[in-house]
Amino acid sequence: MKIAVNGVGIPPHSVTESLTLAPSPWYQFPAHQGFASEVDVMSNLVGSLSEGYGPRIGLTENSLALMERNRGSGEQWDMGETKPNVEALERGGLYFSCFDMLFTEDAAWLVKLSEASPTLALPMARMESREEPEQCPVIDSQEQGLSPELERQVEERSLEQVQSMVVGEVLKDIETACKLLNITPDPMEWNTGNVQKWLLWTEHLYRLPHAGKAFQELTGKDLCAMSEEEFRQRSPQCGDTLHAHLDIWKSAAWMKERCSLGDSKTTGSEELWSEADSSCSGQPIHLWQFLRELLLKPHNYGRCIRWLNKEKGIFKIEDSAHVARLWGLRKNRPAMNYDKLSRSIRQYYKKGIIRKPDVSQRLVYQFVHPV
DNA sequence: GAAAAGGACATAT
DNA sequence: ATATGTCCTTTTC
């Protein structure tokens, strides 16, 4: 089942890069008709996961149906709830509220994947036909009466590619969540605090009612051992959904384990998890490292912090409140704000880590030693 | 009014 | 002891 992640020509990374380079934000496109819906994509994902892992982790048709239910909310956040969330943040001062904003961007994968697939389908097909010149361009296949068998194969391969892309994206999003929450990807390793963080994250990501209390005192191990029914007992409204999401995390953790144990071939998914990751080094993350991490993930954070000149290490904080919240989340400092964050940045001046650029501009800083 | 700068003291590791 | 986190005053944009 490694194939779902590794077995295709296009590693998840390059897919992501091509997406990132798209001229306009591909995840903001309105839903297309006639292409895979996010439910379809999720079906493929969960389907492909269950193919290999189902027996072990017990992914069910039910999980699928639950994923489907998320669809409605996904459309909501994507299309224009960012602003209300920001307002809620500014006015609320509740620590919770910081998640909303976060999720609007970080969790958009459900939506963006579905909308990315049509965008990707064509370039992918083109790449294939370039590699195999004798094959007719896929785009024209209908007019030119391509043999049904060939067409089926092409279709199958596209599906595989989309599946692998989805899996790659899921792994990446889990990785991002882990960094943000400072938890391990494997639920089995979570302590009660980690479990609560994950719940908080997932609840806000999918607009679920708060159910943290129902799962208090539970470790990740406890959680993993619980059946869907037990989840429902603890949280009648969203226990099933939470269970389904935990399933995905469990699958991802298992895949990760398999990849690192298995063949030593460095493949897409392996890179995903072994990426130079300051959160794995044991030492607490430094603010400058954190900022750099955000900057290296423009498709997740490009709207709150971005490079003005990557070569020179000049970057701009576009949304100071958001960046501060992310930092607070990462460091477990609910009261973090830009005033404090910027004070910390200023401490870097004399250490020679960050400075103001030659032409000082508001919210613009410069790494003294660019990558 | 928000951001920048930097002092002073507190806190976590 | 280090790296912030917190709070605060003054200045600049």
Coordinates of C-alpha atoms (C1' of nucleotides) in Angstrom, one line a residue:
Chain A
M1 CA 0.0 0.0 0.0
K2 CA 3.1 2.1 0.0
I3 CA 2.1 2.9 -3.5
A4 CA -0.5 5.3 -2.4
V5 CA 2.2 7.5 -1.2
N6 CA 5.3 6.5 -3.0
G7 CA 4.4 4.6 -6.0
V8 CA 3.7 7.4 -8.4
G9 CA 6.0 9.5 -10.4
I10 CA 5.2 12.8 -8.8
P11 CA 6.3 13.1 -5.2
P12 CA 4.0 15.0 -3.0
H13 CA 6.5 17.8 -2.7
S14 CA 6.6 18.8 -6.3
V15 CA 2.8 18.7 -6.3
T16 CA 2.7 21.1 -3.5
E17 CA 5.3 23.3 -5.0
S18 CA 3.5 23.6 -8.3
L19 CA 0.4 24.5 -6.3
T20 CA 2.2 27.1 -4.4
L21 CA 3.5 28.6 -7.5
A22 CA 0.1 28.9 -9.1
P23 CA -0.6 32.4 -10.1
S24 CA -3.6 32.9 -7.9
P25 CA -4.4 31.1 -4.7
W26 CA -5.7 27.8 -6.0
Y27 CA -7.4 27.0 -2.8
Q28 CA -9.7 30.0 -3.1
F29 CA -11.2 29.0 -6.4
P30 CA -14.9 28.5 -6.3
A31 CA -15.9 24.9 -6.4
H32 CA -15.8 23.4 -9.9
Q33 CA -18.5 21.4 -11.4
G34 CA -17.8 18.0 -12.8
F35 CA -14.7 17.3 -10.9
A36 CA -14.1 15.3 -7.8
S37 CA -15.7 16.7 -4.8
E38 CA -13.9 16.8 -1.6
V39 CA -16.0 13.9 -0.6
D40 CA -14.8 11.9 -3.5
V41 CA -11.3 12.8 -2.7
M42 CA -11.8 11.9 0.9
S43 CA -13.4 8.7 -0.2
N44 CA -10.4 7.9 -2.3
L45 CA -8.1 8.7 0.6
V46 CA -10.0 6.8 3.2
G47 CA -10.6 4.0 0.7
S48 CA -7.0 3.7 -0.1
L49 CA -6.1 3.9 3.5
S50 CA -8.5 1.2 4.4
E51 CA -7.3 -1.0 1.5
G52 CA -4.1 -1.5 3.3
Y53 CA -4.7 -0.5 6.8
G54 CA -8.4 -1.0 7.3
P55 CA -8.1 -4.3 8.9
R56 CA -5.6 -3.0 11.4
I57 CA -7.3 0.2 12.4
G58 CA -10.8 -0.5 11.4
L59 CA -11.6 2.2 9.0
T60 CA -15.2 1.8 8.1
E61 CA -17.8 3.0 5.6
N62 CA -19.0 5.0 8.6
S63 CA -15.8 7.0 8.8
L64 CA -16.3 7.9 5.2
A65 CA -19.8 9.1 5.8
L66 CA -18.5 11.2 8.6
M67 CA -15.9 12.8 6.5
E68 CA -18.7 13.6 4.1
R69 CA -20.5 15.5 6.7
N70 CA -17.6 17.9 7.1
R71 CA -18.1 19.0 3.6
G72 CA -20.6 21.7 4.3
S73 CA -18.5 23.4 6.9
G74 CA -15.5 23.2 4.6
E75 CA -17.2 25.2 2.0
Q76 CA -18.1 27.8 4.6
W77 CA -14.7 28.6 5.8
D78 CA -13.2 28.6 2.4
M79 CA -15.3 31.2 0.9
G80 CA -15.4 34.0 3.3
E81 CA -15.4 33.4 6.9
T82 CA -11.9 34.6 7.5
K83 CA -13.0 38.1 8.3
P84 CA -15.6 37.2 11.0
N85 CA -13.0 35.0 12.5
V86 CA -10.5 37.8 12.7
E87 CA -13.1 40.0 14.3
A88 CA -14.0 37.4 16.8
L89 CA -10.3 37.2 17.6
E90 CA -9.7 40.8 18.1
R91 CA -12.8 41.3 20.1
G92 CA -12.8 38.1 22.0
G93 CA -9.4 37.9 23.6
L94 CA -10.4 34.3 24.3
Y95 CA -7.5 31.9 23.6
F96 CA -9.8 29.6 21.8
S97 CA -10.6 32.2 19.2
C98 CA -7.1 32.0 17.9
F99 CA -7.8 28.6 16.5
D100 CA -10.5 29.7 14.2
M101 CA -8.2 31.9 12.1
L102 CA -5.6 29.2 12.1
F103 CA -8.0 26.7 10.9
T104 CA -9.4 28.7 8.2
E105 CA -6.1 28.5 6.5
D106 CA -4.5 25.3 7.8
A107 CA -7.5 23.1 7.4
A108 CA -8.5 24.2 4.0
W109 CA -7.0 21.1 2.6
L110 CA -10.3 19.3 2.5
V111 CA -11.5 22.0 0.2
K112 CA -8.3 22.8 -1.6
L113 CA -7.6 19.3 -2.5
S114 CA -10.8 18.9 -4.3
E115 CA -10.4 22.1 -6.1
A116 CA -6.8 21.4 -6.8
S117 CA -7.5 18.1 -8.5
P118 CA -9.0 19.7 -11.7
T119 CA -6.1 22.1 -11.8
L120 CA -3.7 19.3 -11.4
A121 CA -5.3 16.8 -13.7
L122 CA -4.3 18.5 -16.9
P123 CA -0.6 19.2 -16.1
M124 CA -0.3 15.7 -14.8
A125 CA -1.8 14.2 -17.9
R126 CA 0.5 16.3 -20.0
M127 CA 3.5 15.2 -18.2
E128 CA 2.6 11.6 -18.8
S129 CA 2.1 12.1 -22.5
R130 CA 5.4 13.8 -22.7
E131 CA 7.1 10.8 -21.2
E132 CA 5.3 8.5 -23.5
P133 CA 5.3 10.2 -26.9
E134 CA 3.4 7.5 -28.6
Q135 CA 0.4 8.2 -26.4
C136 CA -2.2 10.7 -27.6
P137 CA -2.6 13.7 -25.4
V138 CA -5.1 12.8 -22.8
I139 CA -7.1 16.0 -23.4
D140 CA -8.0 15.0 -26.8
S141 CA -8.7 11.4 -26.0
Q142 CA -12.5 11.8 -26.2
E143 CA -12.5 13.4 -29.7
Q144 CA -9.9 11.0 -31.0
G145 CA -11.6 7.9 -29.8
L146 CA -8.8 6.6 -27.7
S147 CA -9.3 2.9 -26.9
P148 CA -11.5 2.4 -23.9
E149 CA -8.8 0.3 -22.3
L150 CA -6.1 3.0 -22.6
E151 CA -8.5 5.5 -21.4
R152 CA -9.3 3.4 -18.4
Q153 CA -5.6 3.1 -17.6
V154 CA -5.0 6.8 -17.9
E155 CA -8.0 7.4 -15.6
E156 CA -6.7 4.9 -13.1
R157 CA -3.3 6.5 -13.0
S158 CA -4.8 10.0 -12.6
L159 CA -6.8 8.6 -9.7
E160 CA -3.7 7.1 -8.2
Q161 CA -2.0 10.4 -8.5
V162 CA -4.8 12.3 -6.9
Q163 CA -4.9 9.7 -4.1
S164 CA -1.2 10.0 -3.5
M165 CA -1.5 13.7 -3.5
V166 CA -4.2 13.6 -1.0
V167 CA -2.3 11.3 1.2
G168 CA 0.7 13.6 0.9
E169 CA -1.3 16.6 1.8
V170 CA -2.8 14.8 4.8
L171 CA 0.6 13.9 6.0
K172 CA 1.8 17.4 5.6
D173 CA -1.2 18.9 7.4
I174 CA -0.7 16.5 10.2
E175 CA 2.9 17.5 10.4
T176 CA 1.9 21.1 10.4
A177 CA -0.6 20.5 13.2
C178 CA 2.1 18.7 15.2
K179 CA 4.5 21.5 14.9
L180 CA 1.9 24.0 15.8
L181 CA 0.6 22.1 18.8
N182 CA 4.0 20.7 19.7
I183 CA 2.7 17.1 19.8
T184 CA 3.9 14.0 18.1
P185 CA 2.1 12.6 15.0
D186 CA 1.5 9.3 16.7
P187 CA -1.6 9.5 18.9
M188 CA -0.3 6.5 20.9
E189 CA 2.3 8.8 22.4
W190 CA 0.0 11.5 23.5
N191 CA -0.4 12.4 27.2
T192 CA -3.6 13.9 28.5
G193 CA -2.5 17.4 27.6
N194 CA -1.7 16.4 24.0
V195 CA -5.1 14.8 23.7
Q196 CA -6.8 17.9 24.8
K197 CA -4.8 20.0 22.3
W198 CA -5.7 17.6 19.5
L199 CA -9.3 17.8 20.5
L200 CA -9.3 21.5 20.6
W201 CA -7.6 21.6 17.2
T202 CA -10.0 19.2 15.6
E203 CA -13.0 20.7 17.1
H204 CA -12.2 24.1 15.8
L205 CA -11.0 22.8 12.5
Y206 CA -14.4 21.2 11.8
R207 CA -16.5 23.5 13.8
L208 CA -17.5 20.8 16.3
P209 CA -19.0 21.5 19.7
H210 CA -16.5 21.5 22.4
A211 CA -16.1 18.0 23.8
G212 CA -12.8 18.2 25.6
K213 CA -14.3 17.6 29.0
A214 CA -15.7 14.3 27.9
F215 CA -12.2 13.1 27.1
Q216 CA -10.4 14.5 30.0
E217 CA -7.9 12.3 31.8
L218 CA -7.5 10.2 28.7
T219 CA -4.1 9.5 27.1
G220 CA -3.6 9.0 23.4
K221 CA -3.3 5.3 24.1
D222 CA -6.7 5.3 25.8
L223 CA -8.1 7.2 22.9
C224 CA -6.7 4.8 20.3
A225 CA -8.2 1.9 22.2
M226 CA -11.7 3.3 22.1
S227 CA -14.3 2.2 19.6
E228 CA -16.4 4.5 17.7
E229 CA -19.3 3.6 20.0
E230 CA -17.3 4.6 23.0
F231 CA -16.5 7.9 21.3
R232 CA -20.2 8.5 20.7
Q233 CA -21.0 7.7 24.3
R234 CA -18.6 10.4 25.5
S235 CA -19.7 12.8 22.9
P236 CA -23.0 12.1 21.3
Q237 CA -22.8 15.0 18.9
C238 CA -19.3 14.6 17.5
G239 CA -17.8 11.4 18.9
D240 CA -18.1 9.7 15.6
T241 CA -16.4 12.5 13.7
L242 CA -13.6 12.7 16.3
H243 CA -13.2 9.0 16.0
A244 CA -12.9 9.2 12.2
H245 CA -10.3 11.9 12.4
L246 CA -8.3 9.9 15.0
D247 CA -8.4 7.1 12.5
I248 CA -6.7 9.2 9.9
W249 CA -4.0 10.2 12.4
K250 CA -3.5 6.6 13.4
S251 CA -3.2 5.6 9.7
A252 CA -0.7 8.4 9.1
A253 CA 1.4 7.4 12.1
W254 CA 1.4 3.9 10.9
M255 CA 2.4 4.9 7.5
K256 CA 5.2 7.0 8.9
E257 CA 6.4 4.1 10.9
R258 CA 6.4 1.8 7.9
C259 CA 8.2 4.2 5.8
S260 CA 11.0 4.7 8.3
L261 CA 11.3 1.0 9.1
G262 CA 10.9 -0.2 5.5
D263 CA 13.0 0.3 2.4
S264 CA 15.7 2.9 2.7
K265 CA 14.7 4.5 -0.6
T266 CA 14.1 8.1 0.0
T267 CA 10.7 8.8 -1.3
G268 CA 8.3 11.7 -1.1
S269 CA 6.6 10.7 2.1
E270 CA 9.8 10.0 3.9
E271 CA 11.0 13.5 3.1
L272 CA 7.7 14.7 4.5
W273 CA 8.5 13.4 7.9
S274 CA 12.2 13.8 8.1
E275 CA 12.3 17.3 6.9
A276 CA 14.7 19.4 8.9
D277 CA 12.4 20.0 11.8
S278 CA 13.4 22.1 14.7
S279 CA 10.6 20.5 16.8
C280 CA 12.4 17.2 16.6
S281 CA 15.8 18.4 17.8
G282 CA 14.8 18.2 21.4
Q283 CA 15.7 21.8 22.2
P284 CA 12.9 24.2 22.6
I285 CA 12.2 26.1 19.3
H286 CA 13.6 29.6 19.0
L287 CA 11.4 32.4 17.7
W288 CA 13.7 32.9 14.7
Q289 CA 13.4 29.2 13.8
F290 CA 9.7 29.4 14.2
L291 CA 9.4 32.4 11.9
R292 CA 11.6 30.7 9.3
E293 CA 9.3 27.7 9.4
L294 CA 6.3 29.8 8.8
L295 CA 8.1 31.5 5.9
L296 CA 9.0 28.1 4.4
K297 CA 5.3 27.2 4.2
P298 CA 3.8 29.9 2.2
H299 CA 0.8 27.9 1.2
N300 CA -0.2 27.7 4.8
Y301 CA 1.1 31.0 6.2
G302 CA 1.7 33.2 3.2
R303 CA -1.1 35.4 4.3
C304 CA 0.3 36.2 7.7
I305 CA 4.1 36.2 7.0
R306 CA 6.0 36.2 3.7
W307 CA 9.3 36.8 2.1
L308 CA 9.9 40.2 0.6
N309 CA 13.3 39.1 -0.6
K310 CA 14.1 35.5 0.3
E311 CA 17.7 35.8 -0.9
K312 CA 18.4 38.6 1.5
G313 CA 16.3 37.1 4.2
I314 CA 13.9 40.0 4.3
F315 CA 10.4 39.2 5.4
K316 CA 7.3 41.0 6.3
I317 CA 4.8 40.1 8.9
E318 CA 1.5 40.7 7.2
D319 CA -0.8 39.8 10.1
S320 CA 1.0 40.5 13.3
A321 CA -1.8 39.3 15.5
H322 CA -2.0 36.0 13.7
V323 CA 1.7 35.4 13.8
A324 CA 1.7 36.2 17.5
R325 CA -1.1 33.7 18.1
L326 CA 0.7 31.0 16.2
W327 CA 3.8 31.7 18.3
G328 CA 1.7 31.6 21.5
L329 CA 0.2 28.4 20.5
R330 CA 3.5 26.9 19.7
K331 CA 5.0 28.0 23.0
N332 CA 1.9 27.5 25.1
R333 CA 1.7 31.2 25.9
P334 CA -2.0 32.1 25.5
A335 CA -1.3 35.7 26.3
M336 CA 1.3 36.2 23.5
N337 CA 0.8 39.2 21.3
Y338 CA 2.8 41.1 18.8
D339 CA 4.1 43.5 21.3
K340 CA 5.8 40.7 23.2
L341 CA 6.8 38.9 20.1
S342 CA 8.4 41.9 18.6
R343 CA 10.2 42.6 21.9
S344 CA 11.7 39.1 21.4
I345 CA 12.7 39.8 17.9
R346 CA 14.4 43.0 19.0
Q347 CA 16.5 41.0 21.4
Y348 CA 17.9 39.4 18.2
Y349 CA 19.3 42.7 17.1
K350 CA 22.3 42.6 19.4
K351 CA 22.7 38.8 18.9
G352 CA 23.0 39.3 15.2
I353 CA 20.2 36.9 14.2
I354 CA 17.6 39.4 12.9
R355 CA 17.9 43.0 12.2
K356 CA 15.8 45.8 10.6
P357 CA 16.5 46.1 6.9
D358 CA 18.5 49.0 5.6
V359 CA 15.4 50.8 4.7
S360 CA 13.3 50.3 7.8
Q361 CA 9.7 49.5 7.2
R362 CA 7.0 48.6 9.6
L363 CA 6.6 44.9 10.2
V364 CA 9.6 44.2 8.0
Y365 CA 12.6 42.4 9.4
Q366 CA 15.7 40.7 7.9
F367 CA 17.6 37.6 8.9
V368 CA 21.2 38.5 9.3
H369 CA 22.2 35.1 7.8
P370 CA 19.8 34.2 5.1
V371 CA 19.5 30.5 4.2
Chain B
dG1 C1' -3.1 54.4 16.8
dA2 C1' 0.0 50.9 15.7
dA3 C1' 4.8 49.9 15.5
dA4 C1' 9.5 50.4 17.0
dA5 C1' 12.9 50.7 20.5
dG6 C1' 14.8 49.4 24.6
dG7 C1' 14.9 49.2 30.0
dA8 C1' 13.6 46.4 33.9
dC9 C1' 12.2 42.5 36.0
dA10 C1' 9.9 37.7 35.9
dT11 C1' 9.9 33.0 34.4
dA12 C1' 10.9 28.5 32.4
dT13 C1' 14.3 25.2 31.1
Chain C
dA1 C1' 22.6 31.3 32.4
dT2 C1' 19.9 31.7 28.3
dA3 C1' 15.9 32.9 25.9
dT4 C1' 12.2 34.6 26.1
dG5 C1' 7.8 36.7 28.4
dT6 C1' 5.7 40.6 30.6
dC7 C1' 5.1 45.4 31.3
dC8 C1' 6.2 49.9 30.5
dT9 C1' 7.7 54.6 28.5
dT10 C1' 9.1 57.2 24.8
dT11 C1' 9.5 58.0 20.0
dT12 C1' 8.4 57.4 15.2
dC13 C1' 5.6 56.3 11.3

